[in-house]
mmCIF file of C-alpha atoms in Angstrom:
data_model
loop_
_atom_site.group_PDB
_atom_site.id
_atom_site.type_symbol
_atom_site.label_atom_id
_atom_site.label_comp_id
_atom_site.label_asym_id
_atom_site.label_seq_id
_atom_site.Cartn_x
_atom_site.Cartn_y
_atom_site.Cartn_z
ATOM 1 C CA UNK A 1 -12.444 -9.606 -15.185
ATOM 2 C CA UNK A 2 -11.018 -9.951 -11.675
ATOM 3 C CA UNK A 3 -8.901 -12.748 -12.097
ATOM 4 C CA UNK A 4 -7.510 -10.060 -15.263
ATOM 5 C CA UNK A 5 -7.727 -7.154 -12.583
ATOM 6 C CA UNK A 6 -5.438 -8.686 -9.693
ATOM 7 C CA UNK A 7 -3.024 -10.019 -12.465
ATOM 8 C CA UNK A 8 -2.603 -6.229 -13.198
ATOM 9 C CA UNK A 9 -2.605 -5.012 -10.035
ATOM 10 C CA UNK A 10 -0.182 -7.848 -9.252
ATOM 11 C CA UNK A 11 2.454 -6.467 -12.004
ATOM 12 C CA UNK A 12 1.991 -2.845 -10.299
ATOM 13 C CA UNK A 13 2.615 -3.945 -6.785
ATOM 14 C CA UNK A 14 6.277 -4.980 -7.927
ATOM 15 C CA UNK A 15 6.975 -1.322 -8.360
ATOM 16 C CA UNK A 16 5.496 -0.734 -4.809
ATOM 17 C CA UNK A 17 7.879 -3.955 -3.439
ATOM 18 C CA UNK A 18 10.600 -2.735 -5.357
ATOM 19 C CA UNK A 19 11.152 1.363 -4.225
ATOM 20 C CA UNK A 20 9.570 0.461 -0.974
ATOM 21 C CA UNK A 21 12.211 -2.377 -0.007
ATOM 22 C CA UNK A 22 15.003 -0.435 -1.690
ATOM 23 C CA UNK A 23 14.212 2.565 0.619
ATOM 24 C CA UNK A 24 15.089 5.413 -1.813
ATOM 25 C CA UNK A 25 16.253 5.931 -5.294
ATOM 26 C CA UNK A 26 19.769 5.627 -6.126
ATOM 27 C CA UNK A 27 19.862 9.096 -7.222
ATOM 28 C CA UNK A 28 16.659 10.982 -4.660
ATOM 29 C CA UNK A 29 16.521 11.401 -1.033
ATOM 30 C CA UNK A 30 16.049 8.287 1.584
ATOM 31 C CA UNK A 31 13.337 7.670 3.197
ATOM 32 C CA UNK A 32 12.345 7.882 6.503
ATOM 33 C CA UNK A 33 12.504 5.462 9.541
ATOM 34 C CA UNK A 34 9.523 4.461 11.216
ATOM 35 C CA UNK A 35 7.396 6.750 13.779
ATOM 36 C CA UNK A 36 4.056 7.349 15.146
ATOM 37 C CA UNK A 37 2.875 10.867 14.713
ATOM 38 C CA UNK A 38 -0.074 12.479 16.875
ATOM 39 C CA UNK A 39 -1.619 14.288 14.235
ATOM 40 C CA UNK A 40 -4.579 15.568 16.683
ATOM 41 C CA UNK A 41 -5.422 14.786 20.061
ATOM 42 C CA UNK A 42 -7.897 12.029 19.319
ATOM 43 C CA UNK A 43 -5.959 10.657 15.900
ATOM 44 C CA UNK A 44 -2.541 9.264 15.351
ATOM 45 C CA UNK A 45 -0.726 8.052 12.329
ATOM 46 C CA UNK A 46 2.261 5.376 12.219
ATOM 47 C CA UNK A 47 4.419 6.931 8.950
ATOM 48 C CA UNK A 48 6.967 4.828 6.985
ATOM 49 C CA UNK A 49 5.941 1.532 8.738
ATOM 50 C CA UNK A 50 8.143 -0.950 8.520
ATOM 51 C CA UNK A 51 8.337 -3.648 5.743
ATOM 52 C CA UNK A 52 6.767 -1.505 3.105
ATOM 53 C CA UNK A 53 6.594 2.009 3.929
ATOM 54 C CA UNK A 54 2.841 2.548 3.735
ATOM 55 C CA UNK A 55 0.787 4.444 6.790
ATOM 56 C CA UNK A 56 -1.346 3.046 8.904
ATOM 57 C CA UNK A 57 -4.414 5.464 11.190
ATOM 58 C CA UNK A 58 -6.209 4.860 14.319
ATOM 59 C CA UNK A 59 -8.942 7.331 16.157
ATOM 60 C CA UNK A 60 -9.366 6.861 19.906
ATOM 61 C CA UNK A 61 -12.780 7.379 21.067
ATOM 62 C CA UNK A 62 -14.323 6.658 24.721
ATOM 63 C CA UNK A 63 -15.644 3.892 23.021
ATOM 64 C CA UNK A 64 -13.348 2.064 21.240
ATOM 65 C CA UNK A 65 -10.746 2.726 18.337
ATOM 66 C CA UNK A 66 -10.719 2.969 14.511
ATOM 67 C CA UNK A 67 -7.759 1.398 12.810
ATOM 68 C CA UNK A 68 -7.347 2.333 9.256
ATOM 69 C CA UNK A 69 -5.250 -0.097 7.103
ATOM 70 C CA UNK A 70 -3.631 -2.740 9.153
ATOM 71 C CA UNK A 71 0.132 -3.225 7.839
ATOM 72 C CA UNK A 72 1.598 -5.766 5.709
ATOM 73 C CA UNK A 73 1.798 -8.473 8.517
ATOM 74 C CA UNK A 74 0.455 -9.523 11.551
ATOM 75 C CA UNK A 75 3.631 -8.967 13.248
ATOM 76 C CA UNK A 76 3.403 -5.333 12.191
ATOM 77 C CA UNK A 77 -0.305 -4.967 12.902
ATOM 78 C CA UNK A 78 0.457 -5.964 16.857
ATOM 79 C CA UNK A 79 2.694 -3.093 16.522
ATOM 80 C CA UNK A 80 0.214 -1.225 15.379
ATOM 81 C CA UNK A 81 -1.991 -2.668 18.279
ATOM 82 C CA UNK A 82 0.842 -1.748 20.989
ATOM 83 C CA UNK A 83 0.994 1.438 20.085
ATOM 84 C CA UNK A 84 -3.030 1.738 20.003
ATOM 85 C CA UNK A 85 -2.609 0.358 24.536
ATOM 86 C CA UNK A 86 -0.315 3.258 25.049
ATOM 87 C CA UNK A 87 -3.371 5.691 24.362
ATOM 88 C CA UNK A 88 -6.587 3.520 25.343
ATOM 89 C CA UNK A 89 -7.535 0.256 26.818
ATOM 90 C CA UNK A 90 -10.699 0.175 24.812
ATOM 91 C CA UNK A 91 -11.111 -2.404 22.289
ATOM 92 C CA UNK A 92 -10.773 -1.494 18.200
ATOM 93 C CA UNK A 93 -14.158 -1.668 16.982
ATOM 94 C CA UNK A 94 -13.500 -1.262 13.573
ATOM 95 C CA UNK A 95 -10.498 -1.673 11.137
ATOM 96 C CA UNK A 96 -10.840 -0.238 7.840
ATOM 97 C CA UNK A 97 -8.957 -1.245 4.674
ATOM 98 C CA UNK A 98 -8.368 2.081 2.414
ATOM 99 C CA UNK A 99 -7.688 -0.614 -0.887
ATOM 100 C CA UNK A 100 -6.560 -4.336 -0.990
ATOM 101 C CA UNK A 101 -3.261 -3.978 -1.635
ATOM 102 C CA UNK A 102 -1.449 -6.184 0.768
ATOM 103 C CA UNK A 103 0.780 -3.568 2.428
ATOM 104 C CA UNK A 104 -2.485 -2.100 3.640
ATOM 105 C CA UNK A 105 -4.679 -5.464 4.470
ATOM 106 C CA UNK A 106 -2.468 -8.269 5.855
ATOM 107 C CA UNK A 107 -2.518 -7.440 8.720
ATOM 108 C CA UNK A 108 -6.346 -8.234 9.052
ATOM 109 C CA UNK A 109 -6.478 -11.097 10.613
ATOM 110 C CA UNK A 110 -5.146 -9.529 14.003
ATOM 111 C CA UNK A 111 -8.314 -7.583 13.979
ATOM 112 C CA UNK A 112 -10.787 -10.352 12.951
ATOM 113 C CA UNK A 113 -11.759 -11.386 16.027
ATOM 114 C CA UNK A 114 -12.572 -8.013 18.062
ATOM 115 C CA UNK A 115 -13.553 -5.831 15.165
ATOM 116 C CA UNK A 116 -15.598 -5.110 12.176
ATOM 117 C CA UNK A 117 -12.884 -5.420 9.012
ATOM 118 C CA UNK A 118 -14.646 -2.709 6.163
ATOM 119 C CA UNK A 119 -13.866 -1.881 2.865
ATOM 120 C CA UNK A 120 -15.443 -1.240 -0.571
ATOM 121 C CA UNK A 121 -17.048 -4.211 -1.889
ATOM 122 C CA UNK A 122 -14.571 -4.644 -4.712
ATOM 123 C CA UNK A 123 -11.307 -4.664 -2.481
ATOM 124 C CA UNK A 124 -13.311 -7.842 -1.048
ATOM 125 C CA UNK A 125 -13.274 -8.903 -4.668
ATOM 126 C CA UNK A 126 -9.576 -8.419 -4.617
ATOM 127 C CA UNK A 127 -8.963 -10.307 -1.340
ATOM 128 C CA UNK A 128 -10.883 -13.357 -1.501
ATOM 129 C CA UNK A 129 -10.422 -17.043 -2.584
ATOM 130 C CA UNK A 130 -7.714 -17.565 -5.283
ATOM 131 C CA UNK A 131 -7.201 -14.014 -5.950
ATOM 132 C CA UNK A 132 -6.459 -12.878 -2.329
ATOM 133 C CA UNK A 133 -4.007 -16.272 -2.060
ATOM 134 C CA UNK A 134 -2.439 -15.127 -5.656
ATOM 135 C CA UNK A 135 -1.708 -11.617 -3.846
ATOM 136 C CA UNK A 136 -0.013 -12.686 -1.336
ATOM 137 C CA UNK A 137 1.921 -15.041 -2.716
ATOM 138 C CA UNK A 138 3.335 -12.513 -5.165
ATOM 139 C CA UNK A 139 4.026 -10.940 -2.328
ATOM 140 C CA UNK A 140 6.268 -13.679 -0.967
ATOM 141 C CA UNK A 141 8.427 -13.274 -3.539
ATOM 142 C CA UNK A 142 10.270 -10.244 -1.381
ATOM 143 C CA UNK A 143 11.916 -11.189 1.579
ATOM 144 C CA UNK A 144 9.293 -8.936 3.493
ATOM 145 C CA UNK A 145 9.708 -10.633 7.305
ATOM 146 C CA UNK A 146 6.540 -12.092 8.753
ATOM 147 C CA UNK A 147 4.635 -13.036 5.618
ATOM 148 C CA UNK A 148 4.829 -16.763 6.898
ATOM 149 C CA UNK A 149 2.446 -16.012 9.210
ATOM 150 C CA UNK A 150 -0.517 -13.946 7.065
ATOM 151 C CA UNK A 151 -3.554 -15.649 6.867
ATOM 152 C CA UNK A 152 -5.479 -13.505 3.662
ATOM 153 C CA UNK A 153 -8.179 -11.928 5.650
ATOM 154 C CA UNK A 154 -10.943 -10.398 3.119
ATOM 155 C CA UNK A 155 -13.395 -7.715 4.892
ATOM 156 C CA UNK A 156 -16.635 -9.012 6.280
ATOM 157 C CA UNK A 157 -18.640 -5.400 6.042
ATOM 158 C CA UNK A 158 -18.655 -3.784 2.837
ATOM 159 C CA UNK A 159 -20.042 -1.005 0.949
ATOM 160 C CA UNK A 160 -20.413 0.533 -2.620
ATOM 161 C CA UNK A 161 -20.596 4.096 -2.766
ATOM 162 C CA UNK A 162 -20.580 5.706 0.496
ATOM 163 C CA UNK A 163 -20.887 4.069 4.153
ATOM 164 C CA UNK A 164 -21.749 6.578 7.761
ATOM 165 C CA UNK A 165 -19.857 4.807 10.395
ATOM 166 C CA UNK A 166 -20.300 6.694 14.469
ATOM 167 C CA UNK A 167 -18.254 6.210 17.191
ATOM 168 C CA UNK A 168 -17.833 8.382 20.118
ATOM 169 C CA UNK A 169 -18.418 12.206 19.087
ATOM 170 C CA UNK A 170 -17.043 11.447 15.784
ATOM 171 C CA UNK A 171 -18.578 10.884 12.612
ATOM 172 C CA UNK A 172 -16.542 8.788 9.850
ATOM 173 C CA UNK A 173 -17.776 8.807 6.356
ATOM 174 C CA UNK A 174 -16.181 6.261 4.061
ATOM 175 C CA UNK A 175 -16.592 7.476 0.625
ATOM 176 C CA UNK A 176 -15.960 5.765 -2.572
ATOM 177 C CA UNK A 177 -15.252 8.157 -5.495
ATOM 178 C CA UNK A 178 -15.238 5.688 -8.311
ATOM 179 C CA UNK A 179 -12.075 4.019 -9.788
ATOM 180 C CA UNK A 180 -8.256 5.597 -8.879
ATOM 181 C CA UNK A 181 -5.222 4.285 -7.632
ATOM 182 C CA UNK A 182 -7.533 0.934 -7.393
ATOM 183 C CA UNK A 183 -11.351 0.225 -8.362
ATOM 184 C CA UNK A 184 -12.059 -0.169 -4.843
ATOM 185 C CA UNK A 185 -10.366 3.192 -2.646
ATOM 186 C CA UNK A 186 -12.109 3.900 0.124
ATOM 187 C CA UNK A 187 -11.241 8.197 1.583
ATOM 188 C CA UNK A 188 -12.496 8.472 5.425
ATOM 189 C CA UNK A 189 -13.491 11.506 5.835
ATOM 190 C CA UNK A 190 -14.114 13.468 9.661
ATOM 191 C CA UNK A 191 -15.562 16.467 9.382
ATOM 192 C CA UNK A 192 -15.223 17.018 13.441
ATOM 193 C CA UNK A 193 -11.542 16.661 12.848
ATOM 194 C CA UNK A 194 -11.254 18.411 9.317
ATOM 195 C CA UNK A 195 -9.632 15.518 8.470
ATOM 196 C CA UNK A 196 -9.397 12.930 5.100
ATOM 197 C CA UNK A 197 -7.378 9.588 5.446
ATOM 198 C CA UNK A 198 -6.818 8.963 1.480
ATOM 199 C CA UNK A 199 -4.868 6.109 1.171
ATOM 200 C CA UNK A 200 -3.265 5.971 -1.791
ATOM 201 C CA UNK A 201 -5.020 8.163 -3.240
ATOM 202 C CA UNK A 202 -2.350 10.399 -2.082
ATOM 203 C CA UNK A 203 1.366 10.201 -1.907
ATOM 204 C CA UNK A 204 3.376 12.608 -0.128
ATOM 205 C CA UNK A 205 6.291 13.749 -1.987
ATOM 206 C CA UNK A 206 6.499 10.246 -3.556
ATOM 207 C CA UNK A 207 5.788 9.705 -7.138
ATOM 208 C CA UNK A 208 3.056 7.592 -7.176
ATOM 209 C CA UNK A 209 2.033 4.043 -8.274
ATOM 210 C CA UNK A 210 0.063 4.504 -11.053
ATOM 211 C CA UNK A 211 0.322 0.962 -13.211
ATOM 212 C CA UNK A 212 -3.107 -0.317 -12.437
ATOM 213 C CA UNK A 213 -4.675 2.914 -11.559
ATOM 214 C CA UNK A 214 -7.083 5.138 -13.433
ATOM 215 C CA UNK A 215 -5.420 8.307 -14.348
ATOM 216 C CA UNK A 216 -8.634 10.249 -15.549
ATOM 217 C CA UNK A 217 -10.425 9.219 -12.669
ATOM 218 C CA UNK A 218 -7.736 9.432 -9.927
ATOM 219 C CA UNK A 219 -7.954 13.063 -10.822
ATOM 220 C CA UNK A 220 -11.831 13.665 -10.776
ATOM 221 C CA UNK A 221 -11.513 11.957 -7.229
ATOM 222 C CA UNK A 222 -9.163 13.700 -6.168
ATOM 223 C CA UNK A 223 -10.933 17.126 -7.001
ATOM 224 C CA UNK A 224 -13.528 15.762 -5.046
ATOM 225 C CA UNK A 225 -11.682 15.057 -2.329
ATOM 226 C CA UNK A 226 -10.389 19.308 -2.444
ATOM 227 C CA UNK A 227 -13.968 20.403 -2.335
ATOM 228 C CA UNK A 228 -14.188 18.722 1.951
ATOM 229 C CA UNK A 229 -14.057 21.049 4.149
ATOM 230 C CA UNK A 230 -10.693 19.569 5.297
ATOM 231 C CA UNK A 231 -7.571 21.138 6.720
ATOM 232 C CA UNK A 232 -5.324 17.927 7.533
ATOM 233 C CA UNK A 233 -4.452 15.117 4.677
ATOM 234 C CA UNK A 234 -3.243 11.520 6.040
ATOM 235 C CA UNK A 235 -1.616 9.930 2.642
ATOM 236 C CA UNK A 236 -0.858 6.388 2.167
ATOM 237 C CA UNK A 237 2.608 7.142 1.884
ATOM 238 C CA UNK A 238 4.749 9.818 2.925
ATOM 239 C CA UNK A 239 4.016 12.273 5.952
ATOM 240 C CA UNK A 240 1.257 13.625 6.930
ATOM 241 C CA UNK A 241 0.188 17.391 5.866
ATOM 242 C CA UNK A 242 -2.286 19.866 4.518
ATOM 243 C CA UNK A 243 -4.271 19.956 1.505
ATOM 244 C CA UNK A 244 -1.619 21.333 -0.615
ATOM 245 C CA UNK A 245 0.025 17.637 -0.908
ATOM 246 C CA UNK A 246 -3.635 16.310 -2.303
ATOM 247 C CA UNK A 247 -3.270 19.329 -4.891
ATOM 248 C CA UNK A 248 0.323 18.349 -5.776
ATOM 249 C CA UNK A 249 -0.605 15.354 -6.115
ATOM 250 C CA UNK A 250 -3.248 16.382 -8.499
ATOM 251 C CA UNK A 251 -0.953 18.108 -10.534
ATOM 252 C CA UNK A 252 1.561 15.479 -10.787
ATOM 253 C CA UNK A 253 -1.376 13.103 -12.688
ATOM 254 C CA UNK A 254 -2.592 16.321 -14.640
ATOM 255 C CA UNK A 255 0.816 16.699 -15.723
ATOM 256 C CA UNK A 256 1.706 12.944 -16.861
ATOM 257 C CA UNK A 257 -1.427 12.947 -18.741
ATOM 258 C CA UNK A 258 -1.216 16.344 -20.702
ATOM 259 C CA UNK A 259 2.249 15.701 -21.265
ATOM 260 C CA UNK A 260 1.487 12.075 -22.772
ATOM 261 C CA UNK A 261 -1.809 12.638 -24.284
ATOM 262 C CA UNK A 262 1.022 15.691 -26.196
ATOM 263 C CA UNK A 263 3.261 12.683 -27.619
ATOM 264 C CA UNK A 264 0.121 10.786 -28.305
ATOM 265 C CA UNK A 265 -1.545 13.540 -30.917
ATOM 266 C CA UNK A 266 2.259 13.605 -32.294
ATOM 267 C CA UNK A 267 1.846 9.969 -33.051
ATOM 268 C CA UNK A 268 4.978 9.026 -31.081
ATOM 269 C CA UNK A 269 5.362 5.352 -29.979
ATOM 270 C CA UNK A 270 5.905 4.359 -26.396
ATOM 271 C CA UNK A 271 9.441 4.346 -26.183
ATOM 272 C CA UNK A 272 9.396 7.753 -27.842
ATOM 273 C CA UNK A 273 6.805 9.190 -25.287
ATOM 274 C CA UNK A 274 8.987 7.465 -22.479
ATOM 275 C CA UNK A 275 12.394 9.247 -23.893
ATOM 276 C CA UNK A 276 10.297 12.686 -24.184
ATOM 277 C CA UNK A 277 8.435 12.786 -20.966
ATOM 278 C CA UNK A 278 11.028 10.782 -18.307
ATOM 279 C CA UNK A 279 13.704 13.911 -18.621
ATOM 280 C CA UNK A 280 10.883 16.003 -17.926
ATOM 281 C CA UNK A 281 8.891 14.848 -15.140
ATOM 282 C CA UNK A 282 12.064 13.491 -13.464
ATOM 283 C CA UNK A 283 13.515 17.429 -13.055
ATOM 284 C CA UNK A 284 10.228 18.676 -12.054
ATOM 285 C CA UNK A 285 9.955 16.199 -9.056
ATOM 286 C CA UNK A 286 13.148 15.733 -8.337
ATOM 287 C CA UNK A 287 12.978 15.939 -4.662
ATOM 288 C CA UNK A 288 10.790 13.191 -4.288
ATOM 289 C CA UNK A 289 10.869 9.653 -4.045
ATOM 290 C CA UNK A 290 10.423 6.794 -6.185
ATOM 291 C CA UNK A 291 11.793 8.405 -9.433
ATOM 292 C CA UNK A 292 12.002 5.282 -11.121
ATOM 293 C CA UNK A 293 8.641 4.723 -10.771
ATOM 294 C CA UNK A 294 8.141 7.593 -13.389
ATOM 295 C CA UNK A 295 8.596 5.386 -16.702
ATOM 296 C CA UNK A 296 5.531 2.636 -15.321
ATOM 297 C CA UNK A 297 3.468 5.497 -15.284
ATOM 298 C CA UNK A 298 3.722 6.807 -18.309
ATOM 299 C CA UNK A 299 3.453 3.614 -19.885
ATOM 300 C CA UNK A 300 0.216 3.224 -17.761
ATOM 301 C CA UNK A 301 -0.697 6.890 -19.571
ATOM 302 C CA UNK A 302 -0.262 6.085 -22.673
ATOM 303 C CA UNK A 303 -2.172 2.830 -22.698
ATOM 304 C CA UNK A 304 -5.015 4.585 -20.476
ATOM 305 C CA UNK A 305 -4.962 7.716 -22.994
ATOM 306 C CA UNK A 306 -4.316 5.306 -26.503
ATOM 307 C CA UNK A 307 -7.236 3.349 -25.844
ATOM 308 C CA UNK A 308 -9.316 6.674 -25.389
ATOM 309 C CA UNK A 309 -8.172 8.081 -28.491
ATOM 310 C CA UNK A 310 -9.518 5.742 -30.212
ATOM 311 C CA UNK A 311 -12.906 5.710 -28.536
#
């Protein structure tokens, strides 16, 4: 099952590669260059990092920092580690991996030594022996610069459904909602901040990567995630805003599934459903990225939804 899983999520991370390296769709708006954003005074957020454009967190406490996600190198994670001295000279206790995709994790073994690397137990799963060496050598195939040096670095503290983690005044709770853009998301949640750091769980005017997700269950999590008291939502891509881009989100997996779970009950074949829902969902979210990501996810849909028919 996970040798079947990564093998998947392998497949899907080709769609990630591919948009990300590109930078923007032929035909949709380019994305941005890299920056680091203080979102409050004790939380910052690099955006559009470098290599693959995924986000990477840190908290700054009197007692040490919180790095969430790490980069997709360890070049890029002493980046991330610069920018971390101009704020504090306090050691990162922690380093937390939101999922195991590699754009979020290898940059882990920059933190192995001084901190605590968590995640949920199944992005371990994901990460270690042949299946973390598998994932990163897919990921060689993109000339990505700095992947010579990664050294796959699974989490040594792990979790299964939800994890309390202090430091400072601040209270982190790492919460895993069940299966979504991966079987093993991790949300951080600070309720002193109003704060959720989602990961991929939420894409900021991006069209998601759905291939190896879980559409039905993306979306329960992700109602979830709207019932925190929250005012402040830290994607996994894309900038940093409010909840409103965790509810368009939302919408933008309601509306893949009603519209192929539609073509479905009208018996229509893949390509059909493709050629029916593509013009569609491609108008609606035209202004954001990764429009060619659109026809992966509904064939993700419609195997996700055929299979459930039939159950």
């Amino acid at each position: 099952m996970v040798s079947a899983r990564i093998k998947i999520a392998a497949w899907a991370v080709l769609w990630i590669l591919a948009a990300s390296v590109g930078l923007a769709n032929a035909d949709g708006p380019m994305a941005a260059e890299p920056r680091t954003v203080r979102v409050l005074d004790n939380i910052y957020t690099i955006v559009h990092g470098n290599g693959i454009d995924s986000n990477t967190t840190f908290l700054v406490t009197d007692e040490g920092a919180i790095v969430i996600d790490t980069r997709v190198t360890p070049g890029e994670a002493r980046k991330v580690l610069d920018e971390i001295r101009k704020h504090t000279d306090k050691p990162v206790k922690y380093a937390i991996n939101t999922h195991f995709h590699g754009d979020h994790t290898f940059g882990n073994q920059v933190f192995r030594d001084s901190a605590a690397i968590i995640a949920h137990k199944n992005a371990r799963s994901a990460l270690s022996g042949s299946n973390g060496v598998d994932h990163l050598n897919f990921f060689k195939t993109f000339n990505i610069p700095g992947l010579d040096e990664v050294k796959v670095t699974p989490p040594n503290l792990v979790y299964e459904d939800r994890m309390e983690l202090y430091l400072g005044p601040f209270h982190l709770q790492l919460i895993h909602l069940g299966r979504g853009h991966t079987d093993g998301d991790t949300a951080i949640y600070i309720k002193e901040l109003r704060t959720i750091i989602a990961g991929d769980l939420v894409f900021n005017k991006k069209i998601p990567y759905v291939s190896s997700g879980y559409i039905d269950e993306w979306i329960d999590s992700l109602s979830k995630l709207e019932d925190l008291d929250a005012e402040i939502i830290v994607p996994g891509h894309g900038d940093v805003g409010d909840k409103p881009i965790l509810i368009r989100m939302k919408h933008y997996l309601i509306e893949l599934r009603n519209y192929v779970t539609a073509e479905l009950a009208k018996g229509s074949s893949l390509q059909q459903t493709k050629d029916a829902v593509r013009p569609v969902l491609r108008e609606k979210y035209r202004d954001w990225l990764n429009l060619d990501w659109i026809d992966a996810n509904i064939e993700r849909a419609y195997l996700e939804f055929s299979v459930k028919k039939k159950t």
